[in-house]
PDB file of N, CA and C in Angstrom:
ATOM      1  N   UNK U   1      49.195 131.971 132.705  1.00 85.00           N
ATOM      2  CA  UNK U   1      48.465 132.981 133.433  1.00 85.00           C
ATOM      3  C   UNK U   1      47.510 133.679 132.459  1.00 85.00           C
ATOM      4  N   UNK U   2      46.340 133.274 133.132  1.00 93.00           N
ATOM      5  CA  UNK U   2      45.020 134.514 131.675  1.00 93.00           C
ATOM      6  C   UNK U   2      45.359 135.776 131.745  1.00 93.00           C
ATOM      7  N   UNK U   3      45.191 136.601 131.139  1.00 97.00           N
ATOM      8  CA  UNK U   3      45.148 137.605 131.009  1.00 97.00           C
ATOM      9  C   UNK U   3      43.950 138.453 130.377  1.00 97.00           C
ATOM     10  N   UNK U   4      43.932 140.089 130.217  1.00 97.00           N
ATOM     11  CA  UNK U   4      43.055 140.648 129.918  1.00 97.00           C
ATOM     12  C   UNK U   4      43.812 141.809 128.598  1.00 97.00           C
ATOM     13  N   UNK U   5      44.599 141.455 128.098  1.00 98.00           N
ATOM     14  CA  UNK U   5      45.631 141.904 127.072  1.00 98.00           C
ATOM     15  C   UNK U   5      45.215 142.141 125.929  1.00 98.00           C
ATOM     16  N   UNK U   6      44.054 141.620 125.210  1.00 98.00           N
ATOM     17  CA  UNK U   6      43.732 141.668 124.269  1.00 98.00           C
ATOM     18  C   UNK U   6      42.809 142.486 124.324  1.00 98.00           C
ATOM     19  N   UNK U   7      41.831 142.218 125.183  1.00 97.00           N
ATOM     20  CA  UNK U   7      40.658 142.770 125.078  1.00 97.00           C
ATOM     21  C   UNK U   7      41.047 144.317 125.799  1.00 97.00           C
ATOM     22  N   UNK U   8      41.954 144.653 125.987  1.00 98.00           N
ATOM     23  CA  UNK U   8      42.591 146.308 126.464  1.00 98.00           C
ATOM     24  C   UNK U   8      43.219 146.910 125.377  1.00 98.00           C
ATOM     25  N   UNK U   9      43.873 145.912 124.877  1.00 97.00           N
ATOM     26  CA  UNK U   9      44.351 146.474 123.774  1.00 97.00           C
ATOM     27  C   UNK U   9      43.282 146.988 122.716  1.00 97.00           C
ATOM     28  N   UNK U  10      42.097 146.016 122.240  1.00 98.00           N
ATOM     29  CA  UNK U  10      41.320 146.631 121.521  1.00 98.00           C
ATOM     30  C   UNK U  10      40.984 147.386 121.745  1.00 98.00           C
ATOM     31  N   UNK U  11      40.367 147.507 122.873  1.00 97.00           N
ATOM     32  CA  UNK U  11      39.167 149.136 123.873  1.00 97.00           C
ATOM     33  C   UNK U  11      40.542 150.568 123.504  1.00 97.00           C
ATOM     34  N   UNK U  12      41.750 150.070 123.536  1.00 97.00           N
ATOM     35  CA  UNK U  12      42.582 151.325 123.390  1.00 97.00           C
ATOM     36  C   UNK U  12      42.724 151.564 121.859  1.00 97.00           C
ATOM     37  N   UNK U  13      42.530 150.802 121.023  1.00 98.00           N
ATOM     38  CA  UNK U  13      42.854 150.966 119.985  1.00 98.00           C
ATOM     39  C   UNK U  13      44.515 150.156 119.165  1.00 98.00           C
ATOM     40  N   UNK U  14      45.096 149.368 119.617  1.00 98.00           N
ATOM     41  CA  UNK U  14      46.414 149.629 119.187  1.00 98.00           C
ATOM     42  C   UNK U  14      46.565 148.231 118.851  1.00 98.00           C
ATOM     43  N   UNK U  15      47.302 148.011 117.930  1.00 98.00           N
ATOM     44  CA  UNK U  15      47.544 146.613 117.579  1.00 98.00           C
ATOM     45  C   UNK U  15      48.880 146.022 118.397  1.00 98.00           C
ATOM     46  N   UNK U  16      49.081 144.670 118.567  1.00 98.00           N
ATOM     47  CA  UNK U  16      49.773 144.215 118.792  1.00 98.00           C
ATOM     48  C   UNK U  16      51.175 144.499 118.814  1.00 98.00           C
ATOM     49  N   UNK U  17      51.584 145.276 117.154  1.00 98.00           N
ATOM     50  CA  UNK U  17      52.978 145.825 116.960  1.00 98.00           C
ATOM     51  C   UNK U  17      53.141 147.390 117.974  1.00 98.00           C
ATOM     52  N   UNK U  18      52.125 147.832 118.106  1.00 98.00           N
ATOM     53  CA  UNK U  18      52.515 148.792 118.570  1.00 98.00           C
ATOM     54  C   UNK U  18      52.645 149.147 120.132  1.00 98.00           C
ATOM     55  N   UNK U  19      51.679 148.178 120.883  1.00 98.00           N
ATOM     56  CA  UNK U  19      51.931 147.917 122.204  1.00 98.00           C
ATOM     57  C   UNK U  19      53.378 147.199 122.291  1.00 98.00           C
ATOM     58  N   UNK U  20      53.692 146.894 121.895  1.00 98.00           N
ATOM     59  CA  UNK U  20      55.359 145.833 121.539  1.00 98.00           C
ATOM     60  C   UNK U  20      56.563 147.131 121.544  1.00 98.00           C
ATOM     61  N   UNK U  21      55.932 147.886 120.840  1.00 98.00           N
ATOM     62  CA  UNK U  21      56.621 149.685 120.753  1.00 98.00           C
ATOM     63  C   UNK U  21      57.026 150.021 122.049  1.00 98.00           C
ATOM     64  N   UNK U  22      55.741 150.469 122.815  1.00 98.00           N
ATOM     65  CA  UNK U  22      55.407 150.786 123.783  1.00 98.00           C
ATOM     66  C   UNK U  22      56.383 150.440 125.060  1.00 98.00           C
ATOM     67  N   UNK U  23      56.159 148.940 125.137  1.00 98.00           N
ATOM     68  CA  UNK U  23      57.009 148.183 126.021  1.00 98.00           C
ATOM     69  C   UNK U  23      58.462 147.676 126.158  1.00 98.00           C
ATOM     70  N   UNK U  24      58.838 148.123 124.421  1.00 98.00           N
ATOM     71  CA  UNK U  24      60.460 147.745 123.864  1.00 98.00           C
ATOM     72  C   UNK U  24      60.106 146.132 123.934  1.00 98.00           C
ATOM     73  N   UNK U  25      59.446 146.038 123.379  1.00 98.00           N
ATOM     74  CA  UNK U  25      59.212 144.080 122.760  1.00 98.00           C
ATOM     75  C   UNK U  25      58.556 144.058 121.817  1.00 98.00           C
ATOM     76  N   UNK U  26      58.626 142.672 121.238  1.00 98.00           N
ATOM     77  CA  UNK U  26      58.467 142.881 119.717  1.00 98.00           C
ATOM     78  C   UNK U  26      56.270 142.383 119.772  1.00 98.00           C
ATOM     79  N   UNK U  27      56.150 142.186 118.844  1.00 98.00           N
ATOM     80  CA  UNK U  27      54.880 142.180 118.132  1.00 98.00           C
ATOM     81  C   UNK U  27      54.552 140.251 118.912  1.00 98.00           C
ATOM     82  N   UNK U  28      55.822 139.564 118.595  1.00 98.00           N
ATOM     83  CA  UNK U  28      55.850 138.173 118.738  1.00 98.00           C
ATOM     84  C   UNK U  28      55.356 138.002 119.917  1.00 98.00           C
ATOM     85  N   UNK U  29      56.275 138.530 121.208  1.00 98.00           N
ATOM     86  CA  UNK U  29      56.474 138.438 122.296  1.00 98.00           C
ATOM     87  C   UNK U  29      54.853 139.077 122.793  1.00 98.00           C
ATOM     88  N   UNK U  30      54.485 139.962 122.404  1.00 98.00           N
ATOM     89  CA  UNK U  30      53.366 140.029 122.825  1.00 98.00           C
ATOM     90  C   UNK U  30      51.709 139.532 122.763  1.00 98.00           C
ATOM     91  N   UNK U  31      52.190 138.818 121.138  1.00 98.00           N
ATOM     92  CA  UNK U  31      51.200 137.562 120.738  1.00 98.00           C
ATOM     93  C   UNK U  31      51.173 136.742 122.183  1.00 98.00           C
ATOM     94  N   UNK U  32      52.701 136.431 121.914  1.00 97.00           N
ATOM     95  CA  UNK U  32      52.848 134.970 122.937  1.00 97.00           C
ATOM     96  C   UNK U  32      52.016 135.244 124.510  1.00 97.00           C
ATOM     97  N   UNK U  33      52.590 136.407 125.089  1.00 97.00           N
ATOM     98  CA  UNK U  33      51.853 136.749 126.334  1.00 97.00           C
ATOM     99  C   UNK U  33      50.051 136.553 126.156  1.00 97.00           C
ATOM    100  N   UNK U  34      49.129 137.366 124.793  1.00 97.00           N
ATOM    101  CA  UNK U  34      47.943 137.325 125.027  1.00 97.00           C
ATOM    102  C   UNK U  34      47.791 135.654 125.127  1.00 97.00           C
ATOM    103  N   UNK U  35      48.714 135.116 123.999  1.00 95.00           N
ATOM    104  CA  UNK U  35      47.860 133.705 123.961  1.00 95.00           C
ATOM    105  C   UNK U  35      48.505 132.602 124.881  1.00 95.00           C
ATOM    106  N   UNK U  36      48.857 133.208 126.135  1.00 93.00           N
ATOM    107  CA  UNK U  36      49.460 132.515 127.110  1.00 93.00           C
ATOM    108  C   UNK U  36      50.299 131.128 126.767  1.00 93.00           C
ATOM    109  N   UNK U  37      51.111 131.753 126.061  1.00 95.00           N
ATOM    110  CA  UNK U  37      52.359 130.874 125.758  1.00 95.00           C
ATOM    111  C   UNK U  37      53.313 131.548 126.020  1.00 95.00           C
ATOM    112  N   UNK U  38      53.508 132.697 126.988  1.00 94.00           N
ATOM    113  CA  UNK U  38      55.092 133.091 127.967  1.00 94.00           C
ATOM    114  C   UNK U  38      54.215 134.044 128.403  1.00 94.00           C
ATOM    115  N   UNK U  39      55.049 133.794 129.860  1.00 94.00           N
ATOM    116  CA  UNK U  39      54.755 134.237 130.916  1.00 94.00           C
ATOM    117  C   UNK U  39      56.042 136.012 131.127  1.00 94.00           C
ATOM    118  N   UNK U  40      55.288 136.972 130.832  1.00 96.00           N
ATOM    119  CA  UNK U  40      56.139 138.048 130.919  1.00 96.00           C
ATOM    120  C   UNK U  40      57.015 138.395 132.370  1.00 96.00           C
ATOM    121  N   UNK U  41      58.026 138.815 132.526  1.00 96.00           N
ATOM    122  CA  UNK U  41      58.762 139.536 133.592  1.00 96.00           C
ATOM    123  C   UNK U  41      57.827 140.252 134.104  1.00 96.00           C
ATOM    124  N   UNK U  42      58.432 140.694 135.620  1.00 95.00           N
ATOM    125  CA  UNK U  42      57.656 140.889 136.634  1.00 95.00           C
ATOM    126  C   UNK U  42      57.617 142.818 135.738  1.00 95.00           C
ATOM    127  N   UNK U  43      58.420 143.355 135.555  1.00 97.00           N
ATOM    128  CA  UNK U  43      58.593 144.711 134.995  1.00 97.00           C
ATOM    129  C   UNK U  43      57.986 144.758 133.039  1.00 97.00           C
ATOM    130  N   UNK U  44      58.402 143.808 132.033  1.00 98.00           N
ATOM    131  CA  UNK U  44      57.433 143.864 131.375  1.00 98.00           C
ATOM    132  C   UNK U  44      55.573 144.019 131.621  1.00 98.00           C
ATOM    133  N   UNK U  45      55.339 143.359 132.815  1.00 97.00           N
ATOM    134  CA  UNK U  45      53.650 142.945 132.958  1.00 97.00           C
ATOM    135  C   UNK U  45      54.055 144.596 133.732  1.00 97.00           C
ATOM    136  N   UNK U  46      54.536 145.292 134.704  1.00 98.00           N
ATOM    137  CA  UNK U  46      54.415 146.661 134.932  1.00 98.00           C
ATOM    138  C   UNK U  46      54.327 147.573 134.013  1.00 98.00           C
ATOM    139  N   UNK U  47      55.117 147.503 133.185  1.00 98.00           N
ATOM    140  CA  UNK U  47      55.037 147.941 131.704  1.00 98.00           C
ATOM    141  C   UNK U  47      53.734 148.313 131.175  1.00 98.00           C
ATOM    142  N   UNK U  48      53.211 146.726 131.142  1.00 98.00           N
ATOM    143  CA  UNK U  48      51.829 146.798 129.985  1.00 98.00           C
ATOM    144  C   UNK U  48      50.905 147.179 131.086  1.00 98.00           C
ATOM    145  N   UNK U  49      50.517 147.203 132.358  1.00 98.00           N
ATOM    146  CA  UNK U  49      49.703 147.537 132.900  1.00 98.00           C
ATOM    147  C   UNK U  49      49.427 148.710 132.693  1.00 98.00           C
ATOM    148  N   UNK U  50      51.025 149.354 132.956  1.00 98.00           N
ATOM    149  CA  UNK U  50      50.835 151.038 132.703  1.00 98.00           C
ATOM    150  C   UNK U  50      50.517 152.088 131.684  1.00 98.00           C
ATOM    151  N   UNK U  51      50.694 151.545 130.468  1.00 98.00           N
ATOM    152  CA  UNK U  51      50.458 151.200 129.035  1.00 98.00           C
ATOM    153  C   UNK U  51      48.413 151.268 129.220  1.00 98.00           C
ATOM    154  N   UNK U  52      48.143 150.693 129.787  1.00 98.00           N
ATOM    155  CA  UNK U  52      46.263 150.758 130.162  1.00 98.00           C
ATOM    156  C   UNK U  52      45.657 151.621 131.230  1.00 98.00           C
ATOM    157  N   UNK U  53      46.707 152.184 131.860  1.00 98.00           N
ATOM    158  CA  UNK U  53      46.247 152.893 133.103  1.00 98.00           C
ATOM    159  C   UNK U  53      45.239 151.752 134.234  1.00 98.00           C
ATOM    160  N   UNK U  54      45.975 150.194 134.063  1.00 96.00           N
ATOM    161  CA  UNK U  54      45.806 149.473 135.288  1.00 96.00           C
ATOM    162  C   UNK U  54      46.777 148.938 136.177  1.00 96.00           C
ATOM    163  N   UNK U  55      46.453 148.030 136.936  1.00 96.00           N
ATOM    164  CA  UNK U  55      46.978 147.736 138.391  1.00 96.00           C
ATOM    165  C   UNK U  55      47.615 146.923 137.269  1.00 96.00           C
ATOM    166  N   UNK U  56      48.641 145.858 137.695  1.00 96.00           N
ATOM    167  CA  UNK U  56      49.170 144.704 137.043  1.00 96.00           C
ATOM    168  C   UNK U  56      48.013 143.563 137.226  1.00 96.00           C
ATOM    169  N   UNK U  57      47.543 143.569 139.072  1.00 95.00           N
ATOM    170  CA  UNK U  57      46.454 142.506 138.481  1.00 95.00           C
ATOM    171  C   UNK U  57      44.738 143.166 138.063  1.00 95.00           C
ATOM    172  N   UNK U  58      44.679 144.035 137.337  1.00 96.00           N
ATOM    173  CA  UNK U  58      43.875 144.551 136.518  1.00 96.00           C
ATOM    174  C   UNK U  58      43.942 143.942 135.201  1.00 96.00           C
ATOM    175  N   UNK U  59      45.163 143.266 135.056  1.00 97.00           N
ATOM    176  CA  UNK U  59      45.154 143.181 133.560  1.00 97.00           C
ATOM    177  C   UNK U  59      45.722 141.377 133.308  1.00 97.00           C
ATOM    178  N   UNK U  60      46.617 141.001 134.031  1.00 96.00           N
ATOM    179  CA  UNK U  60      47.127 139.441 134.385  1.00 96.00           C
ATOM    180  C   UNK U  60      46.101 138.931 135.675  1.00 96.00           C
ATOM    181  N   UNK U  61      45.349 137.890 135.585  1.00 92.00           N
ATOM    182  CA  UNK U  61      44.339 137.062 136.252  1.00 92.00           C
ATOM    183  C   UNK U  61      44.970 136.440 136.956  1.00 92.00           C
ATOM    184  N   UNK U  62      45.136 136.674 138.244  1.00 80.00           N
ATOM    185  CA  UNK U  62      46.017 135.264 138.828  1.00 80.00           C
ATOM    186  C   UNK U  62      45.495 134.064 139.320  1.00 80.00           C
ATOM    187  N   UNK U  63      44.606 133.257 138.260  1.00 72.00           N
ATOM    188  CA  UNK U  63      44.067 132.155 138.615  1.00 72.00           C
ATOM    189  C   UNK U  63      44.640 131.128 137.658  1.00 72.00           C
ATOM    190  N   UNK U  64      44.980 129.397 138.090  1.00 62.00           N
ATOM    191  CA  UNK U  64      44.836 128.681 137.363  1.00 62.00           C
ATOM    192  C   UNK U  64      44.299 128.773 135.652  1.00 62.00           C
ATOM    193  N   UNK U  65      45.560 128.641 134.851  1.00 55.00           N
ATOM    194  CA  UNK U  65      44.885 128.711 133.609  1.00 55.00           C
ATOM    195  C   UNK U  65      45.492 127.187 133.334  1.00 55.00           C
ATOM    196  N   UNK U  66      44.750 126.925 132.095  1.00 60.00           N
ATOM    197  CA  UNK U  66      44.330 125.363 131.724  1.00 60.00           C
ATOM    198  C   UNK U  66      45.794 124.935 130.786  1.00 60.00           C
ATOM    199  N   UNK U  67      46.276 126.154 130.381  1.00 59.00           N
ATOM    200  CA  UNK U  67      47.949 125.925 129.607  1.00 59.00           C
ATOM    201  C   UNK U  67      49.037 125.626 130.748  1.00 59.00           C
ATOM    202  N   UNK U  68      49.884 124.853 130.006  1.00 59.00           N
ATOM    203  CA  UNK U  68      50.954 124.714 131.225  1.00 59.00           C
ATOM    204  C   UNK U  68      51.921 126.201 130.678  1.00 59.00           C
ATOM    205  N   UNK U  69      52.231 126.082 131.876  1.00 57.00           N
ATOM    206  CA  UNK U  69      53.671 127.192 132.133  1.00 57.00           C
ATOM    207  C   UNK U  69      55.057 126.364 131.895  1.00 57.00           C
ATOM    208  N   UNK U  70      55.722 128.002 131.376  1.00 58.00           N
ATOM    209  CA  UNK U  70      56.668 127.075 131.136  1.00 58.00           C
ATOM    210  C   UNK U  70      57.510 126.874 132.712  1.00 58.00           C
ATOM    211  N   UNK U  71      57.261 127.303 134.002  1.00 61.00           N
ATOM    212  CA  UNK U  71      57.944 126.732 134.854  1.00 61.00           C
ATOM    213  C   UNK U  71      57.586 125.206 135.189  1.00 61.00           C
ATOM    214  N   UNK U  72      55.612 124.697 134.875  1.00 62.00           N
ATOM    215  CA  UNK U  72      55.520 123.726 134.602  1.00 62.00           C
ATOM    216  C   UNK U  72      55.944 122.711 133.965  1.00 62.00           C
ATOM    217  N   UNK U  73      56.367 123.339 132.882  1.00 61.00           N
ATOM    218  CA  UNK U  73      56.691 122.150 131.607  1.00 61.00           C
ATOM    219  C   UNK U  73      58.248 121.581 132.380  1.00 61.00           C
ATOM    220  N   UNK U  74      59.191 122.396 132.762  1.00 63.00           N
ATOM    221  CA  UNK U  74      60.228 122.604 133.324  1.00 63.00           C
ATOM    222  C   UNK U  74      60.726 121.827 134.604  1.00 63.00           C
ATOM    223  N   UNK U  75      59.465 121.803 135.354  1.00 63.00           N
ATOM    224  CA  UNK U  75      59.980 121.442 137.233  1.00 63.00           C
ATOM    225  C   UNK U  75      60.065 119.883 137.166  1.00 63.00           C
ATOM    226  N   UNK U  76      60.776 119.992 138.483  1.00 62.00           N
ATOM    227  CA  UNK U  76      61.076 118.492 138.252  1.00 62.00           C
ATOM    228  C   UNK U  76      61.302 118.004 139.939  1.00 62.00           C
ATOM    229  N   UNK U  77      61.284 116.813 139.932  1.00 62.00           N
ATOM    230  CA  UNK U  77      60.722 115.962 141.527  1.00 62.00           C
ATOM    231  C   UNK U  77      62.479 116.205 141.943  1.00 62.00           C
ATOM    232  N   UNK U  78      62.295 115.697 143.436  1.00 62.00           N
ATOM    233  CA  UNK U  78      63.700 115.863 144.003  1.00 62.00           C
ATOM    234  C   UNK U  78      64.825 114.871 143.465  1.00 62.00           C
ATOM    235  N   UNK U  79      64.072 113.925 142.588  1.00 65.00           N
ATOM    236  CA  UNK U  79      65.133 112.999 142.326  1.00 65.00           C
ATOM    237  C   UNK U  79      65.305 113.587 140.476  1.00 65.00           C
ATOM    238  N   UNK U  80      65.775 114.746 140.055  1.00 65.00           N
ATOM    239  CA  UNK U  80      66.133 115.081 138.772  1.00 65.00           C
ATOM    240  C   UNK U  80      65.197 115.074 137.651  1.00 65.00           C
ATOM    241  N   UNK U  81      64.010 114.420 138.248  1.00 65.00           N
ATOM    242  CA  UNK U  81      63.001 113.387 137.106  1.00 65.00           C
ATOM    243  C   UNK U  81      61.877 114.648 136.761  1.00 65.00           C
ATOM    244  N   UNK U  82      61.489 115.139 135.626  1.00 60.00           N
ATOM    245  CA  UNK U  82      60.317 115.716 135.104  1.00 60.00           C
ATOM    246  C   UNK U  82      58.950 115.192 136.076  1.00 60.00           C
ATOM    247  N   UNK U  83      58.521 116.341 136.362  1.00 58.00           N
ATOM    248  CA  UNK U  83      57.196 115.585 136.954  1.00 58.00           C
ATOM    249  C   UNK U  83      55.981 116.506 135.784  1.00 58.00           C
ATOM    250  N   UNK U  84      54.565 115.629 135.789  1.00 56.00           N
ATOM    251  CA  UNK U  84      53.434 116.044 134.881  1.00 56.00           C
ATOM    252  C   UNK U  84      53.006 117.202 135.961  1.00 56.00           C
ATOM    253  N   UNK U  85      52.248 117.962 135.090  1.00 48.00           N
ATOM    254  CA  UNK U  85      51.766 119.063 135.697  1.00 48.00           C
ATOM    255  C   UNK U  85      50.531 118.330 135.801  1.00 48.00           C
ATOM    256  N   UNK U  86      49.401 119.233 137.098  1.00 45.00           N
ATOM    257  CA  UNK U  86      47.832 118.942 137.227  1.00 45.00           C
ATOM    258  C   UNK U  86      47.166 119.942 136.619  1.00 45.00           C
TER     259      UNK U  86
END
């Protein structure tokens, strides 16, 4: 899922470790979210929205992004079998 995480964070001023403060998560976890390699809880992404004074989708894009998810990487056809993501 894209997001707008980084570029809020700069306009506010705060680095990575300290939005991580903010939310009770670490510095890592919030790398991972900007660079869409995990997909945050429905109450973390409430968290950081509120953290910017935006909506949740003010700040998470809900369009097709070009990374797989990890529910992608994950799902699988009715017969047990991994299926490829599109």
């Amino acid at each position: 899922m894209k997001n707008r995480i980084r570029e809020l964070r700069e306009m506010k001023g705060i680095t990575q470790e300290q939005l991580g403060e903010l939310v009770g998560t670490s510095r890592q976890a919030i790398n991972a979210i900007e660079t869409e390699k995990f997909e945050p809880s429905i109450w973390l992404a409430y968290d950081i929205s509120k953290i910017f004074g935006c909506s949740i989708e003010q700040v998470f894009l809900f369009e097709k992004s070009t990374k797989k998810t990890r529910a992608d990487s994950s799902r699988r056809n009715n017969n047990g079998v991994k299926t490829a993501s599109v």
